[in-house]
mmCIF file of C-alpha atoms in Angstrom:
data_model
loop_
_atom_site.group_PDB
_atom_site.id
_atom_site.type_symbol
_atom_site.label_atom_id
_atom_site.label_comp_id
_atom_site.label_asym_id
_atom_site.label_seq_id
_atom_site.Cartn_x
_atom_site.Cartn_y
_atom_site.Cartn_z
ATOM 1 C CA UNK F 1 139.160 -39.023 -81.870
ATOM 2 C CA UNK F 2 138.788 -42.774 -82.747
ATOM 3 C CA UNK F 3 135.439 -44.466 -82.202
ATOM 4 C CA UNK F 4 136.108 -47.781 -79.755
ATOM 5 C CA UNK F 5 133.045 -49.797 -81.711
ATOM 6 C CA UNK F 6 133.518 -52.415 -79.540
ATOM 7 C CA UNK F 7 133.069 -50.364 -76.303
ATOM 8 C CA UNK F 8 129.793 -48.911 -78.263
ATOM 9 C CA UNK F 9 128.654 -52.096 -78.462
ATOM 10 C CA UNK F 10 129.327 -53.603 -75.086
ATOM 11 C CA UNK F 11 127.864 -49.974 -73.959
ATOM 12 C CA UNK F 12 124.582 -50.443 -75.657
ATOM 13 C CA UNK F 13 123.958 -54.202 -74.509
ATOM 14 C CA UNK F 14 124.773 -53.144 -70.823
ATOM 15 C CA UNK F 15 122.048 -50.445 -71.448
ATOM 16 C CA UNK F 16 119.326 -52.879 -72.698
ATOM 17 C CA UNK F 17 120.535 -55.143 -70.079
ATOM 18 C CA UNK F 18 120.031 -52.746 -67.421
ATOM 19 C CA UNK F 19 116.525 -51.492 -69.139
ATOM 20 C CA UNK F 20 115.358 -55.005 -69.221
ATOM 21 C CA UNK F 21 116.336 -55.639 -65.678
ATOM 22 C CA UNK F 22 114.496 -52.431 -64.511
ATOM 23 C CA UNK F 23 111.349 -53.491 -66.039
ATOM 24 C CA UNK F 24 111.104 -56.772 -64.594
ATOM 25 C CA UNK F 25 111.816 -56.000 -61.358
ATOM 26 C CA UNK F 26 109.072 -53.056 -61.696
ATOM 27 C CA UNK F 27 107.088 -55.701 -63.164
ATOM 28 C CA UNK F 28 107.762 -57.920 -60.148
ATOM 29 C CA UNK F 29 106.913 -55.525 -57.751
ATOM 30 C CA UNK F 30 103.457 -54.863 -59.493
ATOM 31 C CA UNK F 31 102.538 -58.434 -59.577
ATOM 32 C CA UNK F 32 103.274 -58.074 -55.716
ATOM 33 C CA UNK F 33 101.205 -55.477 -54.880
ATOM 34 C CA UNK F 34 98.592 -56.807 -57.040
ATOM 35 C CA UNK F 35 97.943 -59.558 -54.440
ATOM 36 C CA UNK F 36 98.849 -57.246 -51.494
ATOM 37 C CA UNK F 37 96.875 -54.219 -52.311
ATOM 38 C CA UNK F 38 93.850 -54.431 -49.857
ATOM 39 C CA UNK F 39 92.575 -51.834 -47.484
ATOM 40 C CA UNK F 40 93.803 -53.251 -44.474
ATOM 41 C CA UNK F 41 97.318 -52.381 -45.612
ATOM 42 C CA UNK F 42 95.973 -48.783 -46.603
ATOM 43 C CA UNK F 43 96.352 -49.131 -50.237
ATOM 44 C CA UNK F 44 95.830 -45.975 -52.245
ATOM 45 C CA UNK F 45 92.335 -46.121 -54.362
ATOM 46 C CA UNK F 46 93.548 -43.922 -56.843
ATOM 47 C CA UNK F 47 96.876 -46.499 -57.029
ATOM 48 C CA UNK F 48 94.127 -48.813 -58.159
ATOM 49 C CA UNK F 49 93.449 -47.313 -61.633
ATOM 50 C CA UNK F 50 97.111 -48.392 -62.654
ATOM 51 C CA UNK F 51 96.910 -51.848 -61.566
ATOM 52 C CA UNK F 52 95.129 -54.649 -63.875
ATOM 53 C CA UNK F 53 91.481 -54.901 -63.572
ATOM 54 C CA UNK F 54 91.680 -58.092 -61.970
ATOM 55 C CA UNK F 55 93.950 -56.630 -59.498
ATOM 56 C CA UNK F 56 90.929 -55.022 -58.152
ATOM 57 C CA UNK F 57 89.572 -58.560 -56.895
ATOM 58 C CA UNK F 58 92.056 -58.301 -53.550
ATOM 59 C CA UNK F 59 91.299 -54.759 -52.481
ATOM 60 C CA UNK F 60 88.331 -54.974 -50.222
ATOM 61 C CA UNK F 61 89.562 -56.131 -47.201
ATOM 62 C CA UNK F 62 86.723 -58.610 -45.981
ATOM 63 C CA UNK F 63 89.215 -60.825 -43.322
ATOM 64 C CA UNK F 64 89.272 -63.997 -45.018
ATOM 65 C CA UNK F 65 90.794 -65.885 -42.579
ATOM 66 C CA UNK F 66 88.121 -68.790 -41.445
ATOM 67 C CA UNK F 67 89.318 -72.571 -42.197
ATOM 68 C CA UNK F 68 86.990 -75.147 -43.748
ATOM 69 C CA UNK F 69 84.570 -72.648 -44.100
ATOM 70 C CA UNK F 70 82.442 -71.768 -47.225
ATOM 71 C CA UNK F 71 83.600 -69.677 -50.160
ATOM 72 C CA UNK F 72 81.694 -66.922 -51.705
ATOM 73 C CA UNK F 73 82.574 -65.272 -55.018
ATOM 74 C CA UNK F 74 80.616 -62.013 -55.808
ATOM 75 C CA UNK F 75 80.585 -61.697 -59.644
ATOM 76 C CA UNK F 76 79.452 -58.311 -61.434
ATOM 77 C CA UNK F 77 80.167 -54.937 -62.850
ATOM 78 C CA UNK F 78 80.803 -51.343 -61.098
ATOM 79 C CA UNK F 79 77.959 -52.251 -58.403
ATOM 80 C CA UNK F 80 79.081 -55.369 -57.473
ATOM 81 C CA UNK F 81 82.660 -53.881 -57.250
ATOM 82 C CA UNK F 82 80.682 -51.058 -54.725
ATOM 83 C CA UNK F 83 81.226 -47.644 -56.809
ATOM 84 C CA UNK F 84 79.412 -45.075 -55.164
ATOM 85 C CA UNK F 85 79.549 -42.014 -52.500
ATOM 86 C CA UNK F 86 81.049 -44.381 -49.760
ATOM 87 C CA UNK F 87 83.881 -45.132 -52.408
ATOM 88 C CA UNK F 88 84.312 -41.554 -53.252
ATOM 89 C CA UNK F 89 84.313 -40.617 -49.397
ATOM 90 C CA UNK F 90 86.920 -43.219 -48.873
ATOM 91 C CA UNK F 91 84.894 -45.035 -46.418
ATOM 92 C CA UNK F 92 86.231 -48.406 -45.145
ATOM 93 C CA UNK F 93 82.968 -50.482 -45.835
ATOM 94 C CA UNK F 94 81.528 -49.225 -49.088
ATOM 95 C CA UNK F 95 80.193 -52.047 -50.715
ATOM 96 C CA UNK F 96 77.904 -54.953 -50.889
ATOM 97 C CA UNK F 97 80.450 -57.469 -50.193
ATOM 98 C CA UNK F 98 81.420 -55.355 -46.651
ATOM 99 C CA UNK F 99 77.980 -55.621 -45.813
ATOM 100 C CA UNK F 100 77.177 -59.280 -46.356
ATOM 101 C CA UNK F 101 80.550 -60.074 -44.994
ATOM 102 C CA UNK F 102 78.911 -58.373 -41.254
ATOM 103 C CA UNK F 103 76.264 -61.076 -41.852
ATOM 104 C CA UNK F 104 78.122 -64.268 -42.960
ATOM 105 C CA UNK F 105 81.659 -63.574 -41.521
ATOM 106 C CA UNK F 106 81.431 -66.412 -38.851
ATOM 107 C CA UNK F 107 81.188 -68.994 -41.331
ATOM 108 C CA UNK F 108 82.193 -67.582 -45.038
ATOM 109 C CA UNK F 109 85.246 -66.104 -46.784
ATOM 110 C CA UNK F 110 83.822 -63.665 -49.531
ATOM 111 C CA UNK F 111 86.262 -63.057 -52.353
ATOM 112 C CA UNK F 112 85.234 -60.090 -54.959
ATOM 113 C CA UNK F 113 85.509 -61.011 -59.154
ATOM 114 C CA UNK F 114 83.761 -57.674 -60.713
ATOM 115 C CA UNK F 115 85.312 -54.607 -62.525
ATOM 116 C CA UNK F 116 83.735 -51.323 -63.544
ATOM 117 C CA UNK F 117 82.310 -51.030 -66.551
ATOM 118 C CA UNK F 118 82.137 -54.892 -67.407
ATOM 119 C CA UNK F 119 79.780 -57.733 -68.231
ATOM 120 C CA UNK F 120 79.070 -61.047 -66.268
ATOM 121 C CA UNK F 121 80.323 -63.337 -69.200
ATOM 122 C CA UNK F 122 83.264 -61.634 -69.386
ATOM 123 C CA UNK F 123 83.804 -61.815 -65.484
ATOM 124 C CA UNK F 124 82.821 -65.502 -65.470
ATOM 125 C CA UNK F 125 85.366 -65.908 -67.866
ATOM 126 C CA UNK F 126 88.090 -64.188 -65.407
ATOM 127 C CA UNK F 127 86.729 -65.906 -62.766
ATOM 128 C CA UNK F 128 87.186 -69.525 -64.609
ATOM 129 C CA UNK F 129 90.553 -68.482 -65.164
ATOM 130 C CA UNK F 130 91.598 -67.831 -61.441
ATOM 131 C CA UNK F 131 89.784 -71.238 -60.470
ATOM 132 C CA UNK F 132 92.135 -72.728 -63.044
ATOM 133 C CA UNK F 133 95.014 -71.237 -61.939
ATOM 134 C CA UNK F 134 95.756 -69.250 -65.051
ATOM 135 C CA UNK F 135 95.885 -65.841 -63.135
ATOM 136 C CA UNK F 136 97.345 -66.572 -60.109
ATOM 137 C CA UNK F 137 99.938 -63.565 -61.065
ATOM 138 C CA UNK F 138 97.441 -61.270 -60.167
ATOM 139 C CA UNK F 139 94.729 -62.742 -58.135
ATOM 140 C CA UNK F 140 96.443 -65.045 -56.175
ATOM 141 C CA UNK F 141 96.299 -68.857 -55.409
ATOM 142 C CA UNK F 142 93.113 -70.339 -56.787
ATOM 143 C CA UNK F 143 90.505 -71.794 -54.643
ATOM 144 C CA UNK F 144 91.255 -75.732 -54.902
ATOM 145 C CA UNK F 145 87.774 -76.619 -54.038
ATOM 146 C CA UNK F 146 85.066 -77.198 -56.845
ATOM 147 C CA UNK F 147 82.045 -76.399 -54.154
ATOM 148 C CA UNK F 148 81.909 -73.050 -53.947
ATOM 149 C CA UNK F 149 79.175 -69.832 -53.683
ATOM 150 C CA UNK F 150 78.684 -67.461 -56.467
ATOM 151 C CA UNK F 151 76.604 -64.577 -56.579
ATOM 152 C CA UNK F 152 76.002 -62.915 -59.936
ATOM 153 C CA UNK F 153 74.757 -59.172 -59.591
ATOM 154 C CA UNK F 154 72.758 -58.740 -62.794
ATOM 155 C CA UNK F 155 72.445 -54.698 -63.578
ATOM 156 C CA UNK F 156 69.651 -53.645 -65.642
ATOM 157 C CA UNK F 157 71.338 -50.175 -66.243
ATOM 158 C CA UNK F 158 73.834 -51.362 -68.911
ATOM 159 C CA UNK F 159 74.704 -55.034 -68.740
ATOM 160 C CA UNK F 160 72.699 -56.117 -71.890
ATOM 161 C CA UNK F 161 74.270 -52.783 -73.811
ATOM 162 C CA UNK F 162 77.707 -54.154 -72.740
ATOM 163 C CA UNK F 163 77.088 -57.338 -74.256
ATOM 164 C CA UNK F 164 75.610 -56.261 -77.482
ATOM 165 C CA UNK F 165 78.522 -53.551 -78.211
ATOM 166 C CA UNK F 166 81.412 -56.284 -77.565
ATOM 167 C CA UNK F 167 81.029 -59.718 -76.576
ATOM 168 C CA UNK F 168 84.762 -59.731 -76.975
ATOM 169 C CA UNK F 169 85.798 -61.903 -73.668
ATOM 170 C CA UNK F 170 88.937 -60.390 -71.952
ATOM 171 C CA UNK F 171 92.513 -62.327 -72.176
ATOM 172 C CA UNK F 172 91.570 -64.251 -75.485
ATOM 173 C CA UNK F 173 94.468 -63.346 -77.904
ATOM 174 C CA UNK F 174 97.963 -64.202 -77.419
ATOM 175 C CA UNK F 175 98.855 -60.406 -76.561
ATOM 176 C CA UNK F 176 96.349 -59.940 -73.837
ATOM 177 C CA UNK F 177 97.396 -63.229 -72.010
ATOM 178 C CA UNK F 178 100.790 -61.829 -71.732
ATOM 179 C CA UNK F 179 99.098 -59.468 -69.280
ATOM 180 C CA UNK F 180 99.094 -62.100 -66.613
ATOM 181 C CA UNK F 181 102.791 -62.321 -66.516
ATOM 182 C CA UNK F 182 103.178 -58.620 -67.672
ATOM 183 C CA UNK F 183 101.504 -56.211 -65.709
ATOM 184 C CA UNK F 184 103.617 -53.476 -66.380
ATOM 185 C CA UNK F 185 102.574 -53.182 -69.978
ATOM 186 C CA UNK F 186 98.653 -52.315 -68.478
ATOM 187 C CA UNK F 187 100.284 -49.631 -66.042
ATOM 188 C CA UNK F 188 102.283 -47.885 -68.355
ATOM 189 C CA UNK F 189 99.483 -47.760 -70.737
ATOM 190 C CA UNK F 190 97.027 -46.255 -68.086
ATOM 191 C CA UNK F 191 99.534 -43.902 -66.670
ATOM 192 C CA UNK F 192 100.277 -42.263 -70.459
ATOM 193 C CA UNK F 193 96.428 -42.183 -70.745
ATOM 194 C CA UNK F 194 96.252 -40.302 -67.495
ATOM 195 C CA UNK F 195 99.222 -37.971 -68.209
ATOM 196 C CA UNK F 196 97.955 -36.968 -71.628
ATOM 197 C CA UNK F 197 94.021 -36.404 -69.840
ATOM 198 C CA UNK F 198 95.699 -34.091 -67.405
ATOM 199 C CA UNK F 199 97.928 -32.078 -70.315
ATOM 200 C CA UNK F 200 94.677 -31.703 -72.425
ATOM 201 C CA UNK F 201 92.669 -30.597 -69.529
ATOM 202 C CA UNK F 202 94.456 -27.678 -69.017
ATOM 203 C CA UNK F 203 93.760 -26.330 -72.350
ATOM 204 C CA UNK F 204 90.213 -24.658 -73.481
ATOM 205 C CA UNK F 205 87.830 -27.079 -75.214
ATOM 206 C CA UNK F 206 85.584 -25.885 -78.175
ATOM 207 C CA UNK F 207 82.234 -25.830 -76.985
ATOM 208 C CA UNK F 208 79.986 -28.478 -78.220
ATOM 209 C CA UNK F 209 77.122 -27.897 -76.566
ATOM 210 C CA UNK F 210 75.708 -24.638 -74.849
ATOM 211 C CA UNK F 211 75.224 -24.247 -71.682
ATOM 212 C CA UNK F 212 71.323 -24.165 -72.048
ATOM 213 C CA UNK F 213 71.569 -27.197 -73.462
ATOM 214 C CA UNK F 214 73.248 -28.765 -70.768
ATOM 215 C CA UNK F 215 70.598 -27.645 -68.010
ATOM 216 C CA UNK F 216 68.162 -29.315 -70.621
ATOM 217 C CA UNK F 217 69.816 -32.698 -70.383
ATOM 218 C CA UNK F 218 69.452 -33.066 -66.840
ATOM 219 C CA UNK F 219 66.739 -34.666 -65.107
ATOM 220 C CA UNK F 220 64.855 -33.246 -61.747
ATOM 221 C CA UNK F 221 63.937 -36.007 -59.517
ATOM 222 C CA UNK F 222 61.754 -35.003 -56.439
ATOM 223 C CA UNK F 223 61.077 -37.000 -53.477
ATOM 224 C CA UNK F 224 58.544 -35.235 -50.987
ATOM 225 C CA UNK F 225 60.497 -31.713 -50.948
ATOM 226 C CA UNK F 226 63.716 -32.736 -51.717
ATOM 227 C CA UNK F 227 64.661 -32.403 -55.386
ATOM 228 C CA UNK F 228 67.884 -33.359 -57.055
ATOM 229 C CA UNK F 229 68.937 -32.726 -60.869
ATOM 230 C CA UNK F 230 70.880 -35.526 -61.840
ATOM 231 C CA UNK F 231 72.233 -36.159 -65.489
ATOM 232 C CA UNK F 232 70.836 -38.787 -68.230
ATOM 233 C CA UNK F 233 69.422 -41.975 -66.396
ATOM 234 C CA UNK F 234 70.531 -45.501 -66.691
ATOM 235 C CA UNK F 235 67.196 -47.724 -67.883
ATOM 236 C CA UNK F 236 65.839 -50.750 -68.544
ATOM 237 C CA UNK F 237 67.815 -50.828 -71.940
ATOM 238 C CA UNK F 238 65.548 -48.193 -73.284
ATOM 239 C CA UNK F 239 68.009 -48.457 -76.565
ATOM 240 C CA UNK F 240 67.399 -51.867 -77.353
ATOM 241 C CA UNK F 241 64.092 -53.487 -78.848
ATOM 242 C CA UNK F 242 62.651 -56.459 -77.405
ATOM 243 C CA UNK F 243 64.257 -58.141 -79.883
ATOM 244 C CA UNK F 244 67.538 -57.157 -78.957
ATOM 245 C CA UNK F 245 66.731 -57.806 -75.118
ATOM 246 C CA UNK F 246 65.790 -61.319 -75.931
ATOM 247 C CA UNK F 247 69.215 -62.042 -77.832
ATOM 248 C CA UNK F 248 71.228 -60.692 -75.265
ATOM 249 C CA UNK F 249 69.608 -62.422 -72.700
ATOM 250 C CA UNK F 250 70.127 -65.629 -74.402
ATOM 251 C CA UNK F 251 73.835 -64.835 -74.824
ATOM 252 C CA UNK F 252 73.933 -64.187 -70.736
ATOM 253 C CA UNK F 253 71.938 -67.542 -70.196
ATOM 254 C CA UNK F 254 74.064 -69.622 -72.493
ATOM 255 C CA UNK F 255 77.133 -67.899 -70.875
ATOM 256 C CA UNK F 256 76.087 -68.781 -67.298
ATOM 257 C CA UNK F 257 74.733 -72.076 -68.088
ATOM 258 C CA UNK F 258 78.121 -73.532 -69.765
ATOM 259 C CA UNK F 259 79.994 -72.215 -66.642
ATOM 260 C CA UNK F 260 77.686 -73.871 -64.131
ATOM 261 C CA UNK F 261 78.150 -77.093 -66.434
ATOM 262 C CA UNK F 262 82.544 -76.592 -65.826
ATOM 263 C CA UNK F 263 81.675 -76.478 -62.065
ATOM 264 C CA UNK F 264 78.552 -78.453 -61.315
ATOM 265 C CA UNK F 265 78.859 -78.152 -57.664
ATOM 266 C CA UNK F 266 78.555 -74.348 -57.903
ATOM 267 C CA UNK F 267 75.914 -73.173 -56.041
ATOM 268 C CA UNK F 268 74.661 -69.814 -58.004
ATOM 269 C CA UNK F 269 72.492 -67.245 -56.723
ATOM 270 C CA UNK F 270 71.337 -64.148 -59.418
ATOM 271 C CA UNK F 271 70.564 -61.053 -58.139
ATOM 272 C CA UNK F 272 68.668 -58.365 -60.034
ATOM 273 C CA UNK F 273 69.869 -54.524 -59.550
ATOM 274 C CA UNK F 274 67.056 -52.164 -61.164
ATOM 275 C CA UNK F 275 68.339 -48.966 -63.063
ATOM 276 C CA UNK F 276 67.749 -45.545 -61.287
ATOM 277 C CA UNK F 277 64.937 -45.166 -63.607
ATOM 278 C CA UNK F 278 63.169 -48.031 -62.746
ATOM 279 C CA UNK F 279 63.455 -47.374 -59.046
ATOM 280 C CA UNK F 280 62.265 -43.565 -59.078
ATOM 281 C CA UNK F 281 59.864 -43.911 -62.203
ATOM 282 C CA UNK F 282 59.793 -39.991 -62.872
ATOM 283 C CA UNK F 283 56.301 -38.776 -63.896
ATOM 284 C CA UNK F 284 57.484 -37.235 -66.802
ATOM 285 C CA UNK F 285 59.184 -37.993 -70.045
ATOM 286 C CA UNK F 286 63.324 -37.715 -69.190
ATOM 287 C CA UNK F 287 66.594 -38.365 -70.832
ATOM 288 C CA UNK F 288 68.469 -41.441 -70.638
ATOM 289 C CA UNK F 289 72.018 -42.475 -71.007
ATOM 290 C CA UNK F 290 72.169 -44.127 -73.981
ATOM 291 C CA UNK F 291 74.821 -46.493 -75.566
ATOM 292 C CA UNK F 292 73.887 -46.847 -78.809
ATOM 293 C CA UNK F 293 73.753 -44.371 -81.711
ATOM 294 C CA UNK F 294 71.083 -42.509 -83.710
ATOM 295 C CA UNK F 295 68.778 -43.291 -80.713
ATOM 296 C CA UNK F 296 66.498 -40.752 -78.764
ATOM 297 C CA UNK F 297 67.348 -38.684 -75.873
ATOM 298 C CA UNK F 298 64.444 -39.260 -73.988
ATOM 299 C CA UNK F 299 62.003 -42.112 -72.819
ATOM 300 C CA UNK F 300 58.845 -42.274 -70.666
ATOM 301 C CA UNK F 301 58.749 -44.518 -67.393
ATOM 302 C CA UNK F 302 55.535 -46.343 -68.860
ATOM 303 C CA UNK F 303 58.088 -47.774 -71.497
ATOM 304 C CA UNK F 304 60.742 -48.052 -69.154
ATOM 305 C CA UNK F 305 58.773 -50.263 -66.780
ATOM 306 C CA UNK F 306 57.388 -52.513 -69.709
ATOM 307 C CA UNK F 307 60.934 -53.474 -70.611
ATOM 308 C CA UNK F 308 62.180 -53.862 -66.778
ATOM 309 C CA UNK F 309 59.223 -56.075 -66.225
ATOM 310 C CA UNK F 310 59.745 -58.384 -69.735
ATOM 311 C CA UNK F 311 63.716 -58.691 -68.546
ATOM 312 C CA UNK F 312 62.754 -59.727 -64.981
ATOM 313 C CA UNK F 313 60.325 -61.908 -66.443
ATOM 314 C CA UNK F 314 62.597 -63.921 -69.122
ATOM 315 C CA UNK F 315 65.699 -63.857 -66.262
ATOM 316 C CA UNK F 316 63.031 -65.492 -63.609
ATOM 317 C CA UNK F 317 61.642 -67.989 -66.092
ATOM 318 C CA UNK F 318 65.539 -68.837 -67.020
ATOM 319 C CA UNK F 319 67.644 -69.023 -63.942
ATOM 320 C CA UNK F 320 65.288 -69.724 -61.285
ATOM 321 C CA UNK F 321 66.054 -73.477 -61.451
ATOM 322 C CA UNK F 322 67.483 -76.029 -59.168
ATOM 323 C CA UNK F 323 71.038 -75.196 -59.563
ATOM 324 C CA UNK F 324 70.166 -71.666 -59.284
ATOM 325 C CA UNK F 325 68.355 -68.990 -57.437
ATOM 326 C CA UNK F 326 67.075 -65.814 -58.802
ATOM 327 C CA UNK F 327 66.446 -62.781 -56.268
ATOM 328 C CA UNK F 328 64.794 -59.442 -57.318
ATOM 329 C CA UNK F 329 64.628 -56.761 -54.723
ATOM 330 C CA UNK F 330 62.717 -54.336 -56.971
ATOM 331 C CA UNK F 331 59.883 -53.608 -55.555
ATOM 332 C CA UNK F 332 61.616 -53.461 -52.298
ATOM 333 C CA UNK F 333 63.792 -50.551 -53.588
ATOM 334 C CA UNK F 334 61.404 -48.474 -55.124
ATOM 335 C CA UNK F 335 59.407 -48.594 -51.788
ATOM 336 C CA UNK F 336 62.270 -47.226 -50.546
ATOM 337 C CA UNK F 337 62.608 -44.644 -52.839
ATOM 338 C CA UNK F 338 59.167 -43.155 -52.284
ATOM 339 C CA UNK F 339 60.749 -41.745 -49.221
ATOM 340 C CA UNK F 340 64.493 -41.201 -49.604
ATOM 341 C CA UNK F 341 66.792 -40.975 -52.004
ATOM 342 C CA UNK F 342 69.211 -44.552 -52.271
ATOM 343 C CA UNK F 343 71.636 -43.241 -54.886
ATOM 344 C CA UNK F 344 74.165 -40.923 -54.064
ATOM 345 C CA UNK F 345 74.848 -37.227 -54.684
ATOM 346 C CA UNK F 346 78.044 -37.271 -56.163
ATOM 347 C CA UNK F 347 77.615 -40.589 -57.625
ATOM 348 C CA UNK F 348 73.974 -40.667 -59.038
ATOM 349 C CA UNK F 349 74.424 -43.723 -60.868
ATOM 350 C CA UNK F 350 75.513 -45.625 -58.057
ATOM 351 C CA UNK F 351 73.732 -46.516 -54.169
ATOM 352 C CA UNK F 352 74.299 -44.735 -51.701
ATOM 353 C CA UNK F 353 75.440 -46.356 -48.015
ATOM 354 C CA UNK F 354 71.196 -47.334 -47.605
ATOM 355 C CA UNK F 355 70.985 -48.508 -50.903
ATOM 356 C CA UNK F 356 73.675 -51.162 -50.498
ATOM 357 C CA UNK F 357 72.369 -52.385 -47.321
ATOM 358 C CA UNK F 358 69.135 -52.901 -48.929
ATOM 359 C CA UNK F 359 70.856 -55.202 -51.350
ATOM 360 C CA UNK F 360 73.172 -56.575 -49.114
ATOM 361 C CA UNK F 361 69.882 -57.569 -47.157
ATOM 362 C CA UNK F 362 67.973 -58.890 -50.151
ATOM 363 C CA UNK F 363 71.359 -61.244 -51.027
ATOM 364 C CA UNK F 364 71.338 -62.467 -47.677
ATOM 365 C CA UNK F 365 67.508 -63.135 -47.459
ATOM 366 C CA UNK F 366 67.280 -64.360 -50.842
ATOM 367 C CA UNK F 367 70.245 -66.487 -51.458
ATOM 368 C CA UNK F 368 71.130 -69.759 -49.892
ATOM 369 C CA UNK F 369 74.848 -70.500 -49.135
ATOM 370 C CA UNK F 370 76.190 -74.308 -49.113
#
């Protein structure tokens, strides 16, 4: 049978064109849902992981519809995003932003600019791209006014470690910039990773740590007669030296001041979120979550509190300025933790409803909007 080369070439071209058309169609659909994925439309939280991280900014429904009102951006990591038991339970109001919305709804439009596992310098760069209009495919149309409010939530538990481990800012390279136009690549990569993990989970894993060792690596935290076994706790940079803490705060300060120089009309408020180790201050040595290799597994409250005071003092000295306010609710949170847990059972690393309401109260009382 004679093969028609011309027909093969035409068919191959048609297949390629059809594939490209399909990819572009799916890509446009992803861009659409990236701007229309809020709670009001019952967007599935499970699908959020398949969207570009910046697309999560539009997920919370703060009912931003007030014209000629103040604009507020919430910047930070998973705490600012609202991770915790409320989120896992599919509660409609689960984050600091939701509780602030109840307080400021009459005259403030609130926008989320936070991603889990990130740090403030990275988030500020993404926010700057949004304000310039570079990321409108994933975050919607930018705010045109140069006068806006900005609340930075600094988390004592890992912000400094994150900047030490990687100062690489997102969307800097040419290939990463394509992610703004082609979010389908992120979706495919994420879907592949999830599928791979699901397949591997069906096969037995070699036991690296004995069951008895795993039990030892839990901390027993008691409040009154109620005790919880929780995994290694996040701390006030237990794995960093004082010199490393100072260096990372210098880096953090530099990034914030560079942003404020570009947006001199921005009203900035820095809110401090202490780690569980600082809030509960275990009486005995405890296991902490470490981020750097070749570090010990345990620390103590005296050492942790010393570093917490150092971090807070440095931030207060550098950020309680004319153009910025520093808010530290640590003592309030510690006082509440004498009587009850303010972190979740399912997610002990993040606040429960009461904890998030406490942070929202501290924010509304300490940060003034313009």
